[in-house]
Amino acid sequence: MEKHASCTSMVVGKLASADGSIMIARNEDCKAAWPKRMVIHPAGDLPTDYVCKETKLKLKLPAHSAKYTATPEWTDKYGTYEEDGINEYHVAMSATETTASNQLVLGFDPLVKKGLNEEAMLTVVLPFVKTAREGVKRLGDLIAKYGTGESNGILFADDNEAWYFENGSGHYWVAERIPDDSYAVIANQISIQEIDFDDPDNFMYHEDIRSFVEEHHLNPEPDHFNFRKIFGTNERFDAGYNTPRVWYGHHMFNPIQNQNEDPESPNLPMLMKPEQKLTVLDVQRYLQSHYQGTPYDPVGILGDDRSRHLYRPVSLAKTQESHILQMNRPHSNDIHWLSMGVPSESVFVPFFADIDDIPVQYKRGRLPASLSSAYWIFKQTSVLVDSHYHEFMPLLKDVQNKLISDSINMVEKADQESPKLKGQKRVDYLTDASKTFAKKAMHEYQALAVQLIEKMTDYCELVYNPRETL
C-alpha cells in the first residue's frame, strides 16, 4: 500500500488558544480514494497478544485496555492505521506525521524492517496511558526496544499539556513539550530543534542519544544539540514540498513577522507565539488551506500557472480525513473533531470524547464506494464541486458556513447542559448531541450533492437549445 507520506500537523498550547483549550491536529493523507471510518473501542477490547499486521512484530500488551476513539482504515490488510483518538482518561494521540532522516544517521542506526510502525502505534499506546507524558514514554520505550521502520512525528495531549515526539532513526527519539503560549505547524520534516537535556519538564529522549551522536560524530554544531540538524534533511525536495506549508502557517498566524520569511527557508522555527490567540476555527482554516491569498494557491487567481503549482498545499485531494483533538475544555467535554475526505471541501464534525456510540454511517467505509458511508457522502460532494470549482464553491461555502456556526452552537449548548447531568445520563446526552449533528452534516452534504448534479446538467455536451438553430 502507498505509504502515508504527506500529512500536515498543528499543535496549540492552552495559553495560545482563545478559550484555554489544547489542540493537536493533523490531515491524514494517502490516496485519492481510500476510505476511513470512525470507531469507539470499549474498555478491554484489545488482546494481550498483539501482532502488528505490517511488520509481524509480536507485542505483549497490558491486561486492560482503556476505551478510546479512533479512525481506522476501511481494510486491515496493511494494518489498522487507527491514526487519531482520545481515551477514557482524556489523553489524545495523533500518529503519525511522516518525516525523513538523513542517510548519515541511518547508516549508523538503520530503520528496522520488523519494528513498530505507524499502522500499529496508536493501537498499542493510546489505550494504555493516563497522561500525555506517559504516552511519550511508552512509545519511546517501545521504539528503543523494538525499533521502527519509519521516521515519524507523533502528537500527544491531555488536559494539561501537549507533546510532540519524533524518532530520527531506527531507535533514537526525542520529544518536546509544546510551550503553553505557543503553536507549531509541522510538514513532513524533522522539526524539533534545540534539546535541553537539563530540562526534564519539557524534554524527553532516548537515554543513549547523546552518546550515539558523539560516538559517530553526527553533530555539526557541538556546542548545541539541534535534533533537526543532526537527524533531519535539508534537500531541494524539502524546499518545495515541506517548508512552504510551515511558512503558510506563519503567514496566517504571524502575518507581521512572516513578511520577510522565505517559503523555502530551511530555518523556519517549529515553535511560534501567535500574534492573536487561536480558536478551533483557526486550526480548521489551516488544515483546509491551500495558500489562499498568495500566488501559490492552485485554485487561485494570483500568480501564473507555474507559481500556482509550485508548492504542495496543506489540504489535498488525497486527504482521507482531518482531525482536531481539542482538550482542556469546560466540564471535561473534550472533542474529537473529524472531517471526512478533503478538509477544504468537507466540514469538521464534533464528537465528544466521552460518547459511547456514533451514527452507523461513520462506522462504515469500504471499497468499492457506497453512499451508505459518511466518507463517501462527503467525498462525493467534494468531487462534484471540483468538476466546476469556481462556479460551485460558493454553494459549498454556504453549507460549510452554516454547519460551522451550528457546530459551535451545539457545543456551547452541550457545555451548558451536560454539567447538570451525571454518569450515564451525561454520556447519553453527549452521545445524542454528537450523533444528531453528525447526521445533520451528512444530510446537508447529500442535499448539496443533489443540487450540484442538477446544475451539472447545464454543462453537459448533449444539452439542446432550440434557439441555436434559428
PDB file of N, CA, C and O in Angstrom, residues 209-238:
ATOM      1  N   ILE A 209      20.966   8.813  23.508  1.00  0.00           N
ATOM      2  CA  ILE A 209      21.054   9.564  22.257  1.00  0.00           C
ATOM      3  C   ILE A 209      22.307  10.430  22.185  1.00  0.00           C
ATOM      4  O   ILE A 209      22.927  10.559  21.124  1.00  0.00           O
ATOM      5  N   ARG A 210      22.715  11.012  23.302  1.00  0.00           N
ATOM      6  CA  ARG A 210      23.922  11.864  23.267  1.00  0.00           C
ATOM      7  C   ARG A 210      25.177  11.050  22.966  1.00  0.00           C
ATOM      8  O   ARG A 210      26.019  11.458  22.155  1.00  0.00           O
ATOM      9  N   SER A 211      25.298   9.895  23.600  1.00  0.00           N
ATOM     10  CA  SER A 211      26.486   9.079  23.360  1.00  0.00           C
ATOM     11  C   SER A 211      26.490   8.536  21.927  1.00  0.00           C
ATOM     12  O   SER A 211      27.545   8.432  21.298  1.00  0.00           O
ATOM     13  N   PHE A 212      25.304   8.219  21.379  1.00  0.00           N
ATOM     14  CA  PHE A 212      25.208   7.763  19.999  1.00  0.00           C
ATOM     15  C   PHE A 212      25.693   8.855  19.043  1.00  0.00           C
ATOM     16  O   PHE A 212      26.497   8.595  18.135  1.00  0.00           O
ATOM     17  N   VAL A 213      25.248  10.074  19.250  1.00  0.00           N
ATOM     18  CA  VAL A 213      25.638  11.182  18.377  1.00  0.00           C
ATOM     19  C   VAL A 213      27.128  11.481  18.505  1.00  0.00           C
ATOM     20  O   VAL A 213      27.824  11.709  17.504  1.00  0.00           O
ATOM     21  N   GLU A 214      27.642  11.472  19.722  1.00  0.00           N
ATOM     22  CA  GLU A 214      29.064  11.763  19.936  1.00  0.00           C
ATOM     23  C   GLU A 214      29.946  10.661  19.355  1.00  0.00           C
ATOM     24  O   GLU A 214      30.961  10.944  18.698  1.00  0.00           O
ATOM     25  N   GLU A 215      29.579   9.423  19.575  1.00  0.00           N
ATOM     26  CA  GLU A 215      30.389   8.298  19.101  1.00  0.00           C
ATOM     27  C   GLU A 215      30.555   8.317  17.589  1.00  0.00           C
ATOM     28  O   GLU A 215      31.631   8.002  17.069  1.00  0.00           O
ATOM     29  N   HIS A 216      29.521   8.730  16.880  1.00  0.00           N
ATOM     30  CA  HIS A 216      29.554   8.678  15.420  1.00  0.00           C
ATOM     31  C   HIS A 216      29.768  10.051  14.781  1.00  0.00           C
ATOM     32  O   HIS A 216      29.642  10.185  13.561  1.00  0.00           O
ATOM     33  N   HIS A 217      30.092  11.039  15.598  1.00  0.00           N
ATOM     34  CA  HIS A 217      30.449  12.371  15.104  1.00  0.00           C
ATOM     35  C   HIS A 217      29.356  12.939  14.186  1.00  0.00           C
ATOM     36  O   HIS A 217      29.620  13.413  13.084  1.00  0.00           O
ATOM     37  N   LEU A 218      28.138  12.940  14.673  1.00  0.00           N
ATOM     38  CA  LEU A 218      26.988  13.341  13.866  1.00  0.00           C
ATOM     39  C   LEU A 218      26.594  14.799  14.044  1.00  0.00           C
ATOM     40  O   LEU A 218      25.820  15.327  13.239  1.00  0.00           O
ATOM     41  N   ASN A 219      27.104  15.452  15.072  1.00  0.00           N
ATOM     42  CA  ASN A 219      26.642  16.807  15.387  1.00  0.00           C
ATOM     43  C   ASN A 219      27.509  17.855  14.683  1.00  0.00           C
ATOM     44  O   ASN A 219      28.682  18.006  15.004  1.00  0.00           O
ATOM     45  N   PRO A 220      26.930  18.612  13.734  1.00  0.00           N
ATOM     46  CA  PRO A 220      27.721  19.631  13.025  1.00  0.00           C
ATOM     47  C   PRO A 220      27.995  20.870  13.877  1.00  0.00           C
ATOM     48  O   PRO A 220      28.844  21.679  13.537  1.00  0.00           O
ATOM     49  N   GLU A 221      27.270  21.019  14.994  1.00  0.00           N
ATOM     50  CA  GLU A 221      27.454  22.155  15.908  1.00  0.00           C
ATOM     51  C   GLU A 221      27.584  21.628  17.332  1.00  0.00           C
ATOM     52  O   GLU A 221      26.609  21.587  18.093  1.00  0.00           O
ATOM     53  N   PRO A 222      28.779  21.176  17.726  1.00  0.00           N
ATOM     54  CA  PRO A 222      28.950  20.501  19.016  1.00  0.00           C
ATOM     55  C   PRO A 222      28.548  21.324  20.236  1.00  0.00           C
ATOM     56  O   PRO A 222      28.306  20.750  21.302  1.00  0.00           O
ATOM     57  N   ASP A 223      28.465  22.636  20.104  1.00  0.00           N
ATOM     58  CA  ASP A 223      28.054  23.467  21.239  1.00  0.00           C
ATOM     59  C   ASP A 223      26.540  23.453  21.439  1.00  0.00           C
ATOM     60  O   ASP A 223      26.039  24.011  22.419  1.00  0.00           O
ATOM     61  N   HIS A 224      25.816  22.857  20.503  1.00  0.00           N
ATOM     62  CA  HIS A 224      24.360  22.759  20.596  1.00  0.00           C
ATOM     63  C   HIS A 224      23.959  21.322  20.325  1.00  0.00           C
ATOM     64  O   HIS A 224      24.764  20.508  19.879  1.00  0.00           O
ATOM     65  N   PHE A 225      22.681  21.022  20.595  1.00  0.00           N
ATOM     66  CA  PHE A 225      22.132  19.736  20.184  1.00  0.00           C
ATOM     67  C   PHE A 225      20.822  20.024  19.470  1.00  0.00           C
ATOM     68  O   PHE A 225      19.750  20.046  20.070  1.00  0.00           O
ATOM     69  N   ASN A 226      20.943  20.321  18.161  1.00  0.00           N
ATOM     70  CA  ASN A 226      19.791  20.638  17.330  1.00  0.00           C
ATOM     71  C   ASN A 226      19.351  19.361  16.629  1.00  0.00           C
ATOM     72  O   ASN A 226      19.986  18.896  15.689  1.00  0.00           O
ATOM     73  N   PHE A 227      18.253  18.778  17.105  1.00  0.00           N
ATOM     74  CA  PHE A 227      17.805  17.480  16.597  1.00  0.00           C
ATOM     75  C   PHE A 227      17.527  17.535  15.100  1.00  0.00           C
ATOM     76  O   PHE A 227      17.843  16.594  14.365  1.00  0.00           O
ATOM     77  N   ARG A 228      16.946  18.626  14.636  1.00  0.00           N
ATOM     78  CA  ARG A 228      16.643  18.765  13.209  1.00  0.00           C
ATOM     79  C   ARG A 228      17.915  18.704  12.374  1.00  0.00           C
ATOM     80  O   ARG A 228      17.972  18.005  11.355  1.00  0.00           O
ATOM     81  N   LYS A 229      18.952  19.421  12.796  1.00  0.00           N
ATOM     82  CA  LYS A 229      20.190  19.470  12.019  1.00  0.00           C
ATOM     83  C   LYS A 229      20.967  18.161  12.087  1.00  0.00           C
ATOM     84  O   LYS A 229      21.663  17.789  11.135  1.00  0.00           O
ATOM     85  N   ILE A 230      20.863  17.461  13.213  1.00  0.00           N
ATOM     86  CA  ILE A 230      21.613  16.218  13.370  1.00  0.00           C
ATOM     87  C   ILE A 230      20.931  15.063  12.647  1.00  0.00           C
ATOM     88  O   ILE A 230      21.571  14.284  11.938  1.00  0.00           O
ATOM     89  N   PHE A 231      19.609  14.955  12.794  1.00  0.00           N
ATOM     90  CA  PHE A 231      18.887  13.783  12.293  1.00  0.00           C
ATOM     91  C   PHE A 231      18.073  14.057  11.029  1.00  0.00           C
ATOM     92  O   PHE A 231      17.719  13.118  10.318  1.00  0.00           O
ATOM     93  N   GLY A 232      17.762  15.322  10.747  1.00  0.00           N
ATOM     94  CA  GLY A 232      16.840  15.632   9.667  1.00  0.00           C
ATOM     95  C   GLY A 232      17.486  15.809   8.307  1.00  0.00           C
ATOM     96  O   GLY A 232      18.664  15.514   8.097  1.00  0.00           O
ATOM     97  N   THR A 233      16.690  16.292   7.362  1.00  0.00           N
ATOM     98  CA  THR A 233      17.147  16.504   5.986  1.00  0.00           C
ATOM     99  C   THR A 233      16.995  17.974   5.617  1.00  0.00           C
ATOM    100  O   THR A 233      16.193  18.705   6.194  1.00  0.00           O
ATOM    101  N   ASN A 234      17.767  18.389   4.634  1.00  0.00           N
ATOM    102  CA  ASN A 234      17.676  19.745   4.083  1.00  0.00           C
ATOM    103  C   ASN A 234      17.993  19.643   2.594  1.00  0.00           C
ATOM    104  O   ASN A 234      19.095  19.925   2.149  1.00  0.00           O
ATOM    105  N   GLU A 235      16.977  19.205   1.850  1.00  0.00           N
ATOM    106  CA  GLU A 235      17.159  18.928   0.433  1.00  0.00           C
ATOM    107  C   GLU A 235      16.219  19.788  -0.398  1.00  0.00           C
ATOM    108  O   GLU A 235      15.315  20.431   0.128  1.00  0.00           O
ATOM    109  N   ARG A 236      16.435  19.767  -1.717  1.00  0.00           N
ATOM    110  CA  ARG A 236      15.582  20.543  -2.601  1.00  0.00           C
ATOM    111  C   ARG A 236      14.121  20.118  -2.465  1.00  0.00           C
ATOM    112  O   ARG A 236      13.212  20.941  -2.527  1.00  0.00           O
ATOM    113  N   PHE A 237      13.884  18.848  -2.262  1.00  0.00           N
ATOM    114  CA  PHE A 237      12.524  18.343  -2.084  1.00  0.00           C
ATOM    115  C   PHE A 237      11.838  19.027  -0.903  1.00  0.00           C
ATOM    116  O   PHE A 237      10.661  19.392  -0.972  1.00  0.00           O
ATOM    117  N   ASP A 238      12.573  19.199   0.197  1.00  0.00           N
ATOM    118  CA  ASP A 238      12.008  19.855   1.381  1.00  0.00           C
ATOM    119  C   ASP A 238      11.547  21.265   1.051  1.00  0.00           C
ATOM    120  O   ASP A 238      10.495  21.718   1.513  1.00  0.00           O
TER     121      ASP A 238
END
